[in-house]
CSV table of C-alpha atoms and ligand atoms in Angstrom, one decimal:
chain,number,residue,atom,x,y,z
N,1,MET,CA,103.5,66.3,69.6
N,2,CYS,CA,103.0,69.6,67.7
N,3,ALA,CA,102.2,72.7,69.7
N,4,SER,CA,98.6,72.9,68.6
N,5,GLN,CA,97.9,69.4,69.9
N,6,ASN,CA,99.6,70.1,73.2
N,7,PRO,CA,96.9,70.2,75.9
N,8,ARG,CA,99.1,72.5,78.0
N,9,ASN,CA,98.4,75.3,75.6
N,10,SER,CA,94.9,75.3,77.0
N,11,ILE,CA,96.2,76.1,80.5
N,12,LYS,CA,94.9,79.6,81.0
N,13,ASN,CA,96.4,80.4,84.4
N,14,ARG,CA,99.9,81.5,83.8
N,15,LEU,CA,101.3,80.2,87.1
N,16,LEU,CA,100.0,76.7,86.3
N,17,ALA,CA,101.1,77.0,82.7
N,18,ALA,CA,104.6,77.7,83.9
N,19,LEU,CA,104.9,74.5,85.8
N,20,PRO,CA,106.9,71.6,84.5
N,21,PRO,CA,104.4,69.2,82.7
N,22,GLU,CA,104.8,66.4,85.3
N,23,GLU,CA,104.2,68.8,88.2
N,24,TYR,CA,101.1,70.1,86.6
N,25,GLU,CA,99.8,66.5,86.0
N,26,ARG,CA,100.6,65.7,89.6
N,27,LEU,CA,98.5,68.6,90.9
N,28,LEU,CA,95.7,68.4,88.5
N,29,PRO,CA,93.7,65.8,90.4
N,30,TYR,CA,93.6,68.1,93.4
N,31,MET,CA,92.0,70.9,91.4
N,32,GLU,CA,88.6,71.6,90.0
N,33,LEU,CA,87.4,74.0,87.4
N,34,VAL,CA,84.9,76.4,89.0
N,35,SER,CA,83.1,79.5,87.8
N,36,LEU,CA,84.0,82.7,89.5
N,37,ASP,CA,80.8,84.7,89.7
N,38,PHE,CA,80.4,88.5,90.1
N,39,LYS,CA,80.8,89.4,93.8
N,40,GLN,CA,81.6,85.9,94.8
N,41,ILE,CA,83.5,86.0,98.1
N,42,LEU,CA,86.8,84.1,97.6
N,43,TYR,CA,87.7,84.6,101.2
N,44,ALA,CA,86.1,86.6,104.0
N,45,PRO,CA,87.7,88.7,106.7
N,46,ASN,CA,89.0,86.8,109.7
N,47,GLU,CA,87.4,83.6,108.6
N,48,PRO,CA,89.2,80.4,107.7
N,49,ILE,CA,90.3,80.4,104.0
N,50,GLN,CA,88.9,77.3,102.5
N,51,TYR,CA,90.3,77.4,99.0
N,52,VAL,CA,93.0,78.9,96.8
N,53,TYR,CA,92.1,79.9,93.3
N,54,PHE,CA,94.1,80.0,90.1
N,55,PRO,CA,92.0,82.3,87.8
N,56,ASN,CA,91.8,81.4,84.2
N,57,SER,CA,89.8,84.5,83.4
N,58,GLY,CA,88.1,87.4,85.2
N,59,VAL,CA,89.6,89.6,87.9
N,60,GLY,CA,89.5,89.2,91.7
N,61,SER,CA,89.9,92.2,94.0
N,62,LEU,CA,91.8,92.2,97.3
N,63,LEU,CA,90.0,94.6,99.6
N,64,SER,CA,91.0,96.3,102.9
N,65,LEU,CA,88.0,97.2,105.1
N,66,VAL,CA,87.4,99.8,107.7
N,67,GLU,CA,84.7,99.9,110.5
N,68,SER,CA,82.3,102.2,108.5
N,69,GLY,CA,81.9,99.3,106.1
N,70,ASP,CA,83.9,101.1,103.3
N,71,ALA,CA,86.4,99.0,101.4
N,72,VAL,CA,89.4,100.0,99.3
N,73,GLU,CA,91.0,97.8,96.7
N,74,VAL,CA,94.7,97.1,97.5
N,75,GLY,CA,95.4,94.7,94.7
N,76,THR,CA,93.9,92.6,91.9
N,77,VAL,CA,94.5,89.0,90.8
N,78,GLY,CA,93.8,87.7,87.3
N,79,ASN,CA,95.2,84.8,85.2
N,80,GLU,CA,98.8,85.9,86.2
N,81,GLY,CA,98.3,84.9,89.8
N,82,MET,CA,96.6,83.1,92.7
N,83,VAL,CA,94.0,84.2,95.2
N,84,GLY,CA,94.9,82.8,98.6
N,85,LEU,CA,98.5,83.8,99.2
N,86,PRO,CA,97.9,83.9,103.0
N,87,VAL,CA,97.5,80.1,102.8
N,88,PHE,CA,100.8,79.9,100.9
N,89,LEU,CA,102.4,82.0,103.6
N,90,GLY,CA,101.0,79.8,106.4
N,91,ALA,CA,98.1,82.0,107.6
N,92,ASN,CA,94.6,80.5,107.6
N,93,SER,CA,92.8,83.9,107.7
N,94,ILE,CA,93.5,87.6,107.3
N,95,PRO,CA,91.5,90.8,108.1
N,96,GLY,CA,91.1,91.6,104.4
N,97,GLU,CA,88.7,90.2,101.9
N,98,ALA,CA,88.9,88.8,98.3
N,99,ILE,CA,86.0,89.2,96.1
N,100,GLN,CA,85.4,88.5,92.4
N,101,GLN,CA,85.0,91.7,90.6
N,102,ILE,CA,84.9,90.7,86.9
N,103,PRO,CA,83.4,87.2,86.4
N,104,GLY,CA,85.4,84.4,85.0
N,105,GLU,CA,86.5,80.9,85.9
N,106,GLY,CA,89.5,79.3,87.5
N,107,MET,CA,91.0,76.2,89.1
N,108,ARG,CA,90.2,75.8,92.8
N,109,MET,CA,92.2,73.8,95.3
N,110,GLY,CA,91.4,73.1,99.0
N,111,ALA,CA,93.6,75.1,101.3
N,112,ASP,CA,94.6,71.9,103.3
N,113,VAL,CA,95.4,70.0,100.1
N,114,PHE,CA,97.5,73.0,98.9
N,115,GLN,CA,99.5,73.1,102.1
N,116,ARG,CA,100.1,69.4,102.0
N,117,GLU,CA,101.0,69.2,98.3
N,118,VAL,CA,102.8,72.5,97.6
N,119,THR,CA,105.9,72.0,99.7
N,120,PRO,CA,108.9,74.2,100.0
N,121,GLY,CA,111.2,73.9,97.1
N,122,SER,CA,108.6,72.4,94.8
N,123,PRO,CA,108.1,74.1,91.4
N,124,LEU,CA,104.8,75.8,92.3
N,125,TYR,CA,106.2,76.9,95.7
N,126,ARG,CA,109.1,78.6,94.0
N,127,LEU,CA,106.8,80.3,91.4
N,128,LEU,CA,104.6,81.5,94.3
N,129,GLN,CA,107.6,83.0,96.1
N,130,LEU,CA,108.2,85.2,93.1
N,131,TYR,CA,104.5,85.9,92.6
N,132,THR,CA,104.3,87.0,96.2
N,133,GLN,CA,107.1,89.5,95.6
N,134,ALA,CA,105.4,90.7,92.4
N,135,LEU,CA,102.1,91.2,94.2
N,136,PHE,CA,103.9,92.9,97.1
N,137,ASN,CA,105.4,95.3,94.5
N,138,LEU,CA,101.9,95.9,93.1
N,139,ILE,CA,100.4,96.7,96.6
N,140,ALA,CA,103.4,98.9,97.6
N,141,GLN,CA,103.3,100.8,94.3
N,142,SER,CA,99.5,101.2,94.6
N,143,SER,CA,100.0,102.6,98.1
N,144,ALA,CA,102.3,105.3,96.7
N,145,CYS,CA,100.1,105.9,93.7
N,146,ASN,CA,97.0,106.5,95.9
N,147,ARG,CA,98.9,109.0,97.9
N,148,LEU,CA,100.8,110.8,95.1
N,149,HIS,CA,99.0,110.5,91.8
N,150,SER,CA,95.7,112.1,90.6
N,151,ILE,CA,92.4,110.2,90.3
N,152,GLU,CA,92.6,110.5,86.5
N,153,GLN,CA,96.1,108.9,86.5
N,154,ARG,CA,95.0,106.1,88.8
N,155,PHE,CA,91.8,105.5,86.8
N,156,CYS,CA,93.9,105.0,83.6
N,157,ARG,CA,96.4,102.8,85.4
N,158,TRP,CA,93.7,100.6,86.7
N,159,MET,CA,92.0,100.2,83.2
N,160,LEU,CA,95.3,99.2,81.6
N,161,MET,CA,96.1,96.7,84.4
N,162,THR,CA,92.6,95.2,84.2
N,163,ARG,CA,92.8,94.9,80.4
N,164,ASP,CA,96.1,92.9,80.8
N,165,ARG,CA,94.4,90.6,83.3
N,166,VAL,CA,91.1,90.2,81.3
N,167,GLY,CA,92.8,90.0,78.0
N,168,ALA,CA,90.1,92.1,76.4
N,169,ASP,CA,89.3,95.8,75.8
N,170,GLN,CA,85.8,95.4,77.2
N,171,PHE,CA,84.7,94.2,80.6
N,172,PRO,CA,81.8,94.6,83.0
N,173,LEU,CA,82.4,97.0,85.8
N,174,THR,CA,80.1,98.5,88.4
N,175,GLN,CA,80.4,102.1,89.8
N,176,GLU,CA,80.7,100.5,93.3
N,177,PHE,CA,83.9,98.7,92.3
N,178,LEU,CA,85.2,101.7,90.4
N,179,ALA,CA,84.9,103.7,93.7
N,180,GLN,CA,86.6,100.9,95.7
N,181,MET,CA,89.5,100.7,93.3
N,182,LEU,CA,90.1,104.4,93.4
N,183,GLY,CA,89.3,104.8,97.1
N,184,VAL,CA,86.9,107.7,96.3
N,185,ARG,CA,83.2,108.5,96.4
N,186,ARG,CA,80.9,107.3,93.7
N,187,ALA,CA,80.2,110.9,92.6
N,188,SER,CA,83.9,111.4,92.0
N,189,VAL,CA,84.0,108.2,90.0
N,190,SER,CA,81.3,109.4,87.6
N,191,GLU,CA,83.2,112.7,87.2
N,192,VAL,CA,86.5,111.1,86.3
N,193,ALA,CA,84.9,108.5,84.1
N,194,ALA,CA,83.2,111.3,82.2
N,195,THR,CA,86.4,113.2,81.8
N,196,ILE,CA,88.3,110.2,80.4
N,197,ALA,CA,85.4,109.4,78.2
N,198,ARG,CA,85.3,112.9,76.8
N,199,ALA,CA,89.0,112.5,75.9
N,200,GLY,CA,87.9,109.6,73.8
N,201,PHE,CA,89.9,107.0,75.7
N,202,ILE,CA,86.9,104.9,77.1
N,203,SER,CA,83.2,104.4,76.8
N,204,TYR,CA,81.3,103.5,80.0
N,205,LYS,CA,77.7,102.5,79.5
N,206,TYR,CA,75.3,100.2,81.3
N,207,GLY,CA,78.0,98.9,83.6
N,208,LYS,CA,80.2,98.0,80.7
N,209,MET,CA,83.7,99.5,80.3
N,210,THR,CA,85.2,99.7,76.8
N,211,LEU,CA,88.8,100.9,76.2
N,212,LEU,CA,88.9,102.8,73.0
N,213,ASP,CA,92.4,104.2,73.0
N,214,THR,CA,95.0,102.4,75.1
N,215,GLU,CA,97.8,104.7,73.9
N,216,GLY,CA,95.8,107.6,75.3
N,217,LEU,CA,95.3,105.7,78.5
N,218,GLU,CA,99.0,105.0,78.7
N,219,SER,CA,99.9,108.6,78.2
N,220,THR,CA,97.5,109.7,80.9
N,221,SER,CA,98.4,107.0,83.4
N,222,CYS,CA,101.2,107.5,85.9
N,223,GLU,CA,104.4,105.5,85.7
N,224,CYS,CA,103.0,103.0,88.3
N,225,TYR,CA,101.4,100.9,85.5
N,226,ALA,CA,104.7,100.3,83.7
N,227,ILE,CA,106.7,99.8,87.0
N,228,VAL,CA,104.3,97.0,88.2
N,229,LYS,CA,104.1,95.4,84.8
N,230,ARG,CA,107.9,95.4,84.4
N,231,GLU,CA,108.4,93.8,87.8
N,232,PHE,CA,105.9,91.0,87.0
N,233,GLU,CA,107.8,90.3,83.8
N,234,ARG,CA,111.2,90.5,85.4
N,235,LEU,CA,110.4,88.2,88.3
N,236,LEU,CA,108.2,85.7,86.4
N,237,GLY,CA,109.3,86.3,82.8
N,238,GLY,CA,111.9,83.5,83.0
N,239,ASN,CA,109.0,81.2,83.0
N,240,SER,CA,107.8,80.9,79.4
N,241,ALA,CA,104.2,81.7,80.2
N,242,PHE,CA,105.1,85.1,81.5
N,243,SER,CA,107.4,86.3,78.7
L,1,ZN,ZN1,100.6,106.1,90.1
């Protein structure tokens, strides 16, 4: 079969695309294609996690919440990953929340089915072990980044990371999410977005973010972008879909 006829080329989620064909075929009947809508809650704090999601497109946001109702983003998940790692790790709920930030679609699998079918040592299990480590790196690096790097640096890092996950230079983005991702007030978000726009790196209008100069963004971003990206490629790059 020539590559263009291979239906596996249409697998958009990179974890699923990295599976051996027979394992993907085995798991496919347990999954359904669903739309991931803006602000859709993928799992709620301290409530049983019903599904895991393998995004094909869009970006999900992992949020940590505090009593005041404020939320800060601690990680993102796009087509490189899976939403629902607590299920993989054996927990049926966590205090954090996962919410769809940039709409898209993905493959959904029931948490109970996932735990029954994705057993230790199986190909998806092994991939998810490495993905867990890559996501842990992302969260750890973000923690250092939030403490040590400027809002402008973090803003640029986040735009580059999101572009990689969305696969496009333009995506919808609300000020509310921008504030959550940076862990700052909305007024500060407007200020930093205006500064980066004045430098000619982005345009942000009517809730739509357009990246105009990714080299400029890379030069302004801190090193955290490259570190996290390199670790994803190092850990999962042996699987063709990630290289
Ligand atoms: Zn940083």
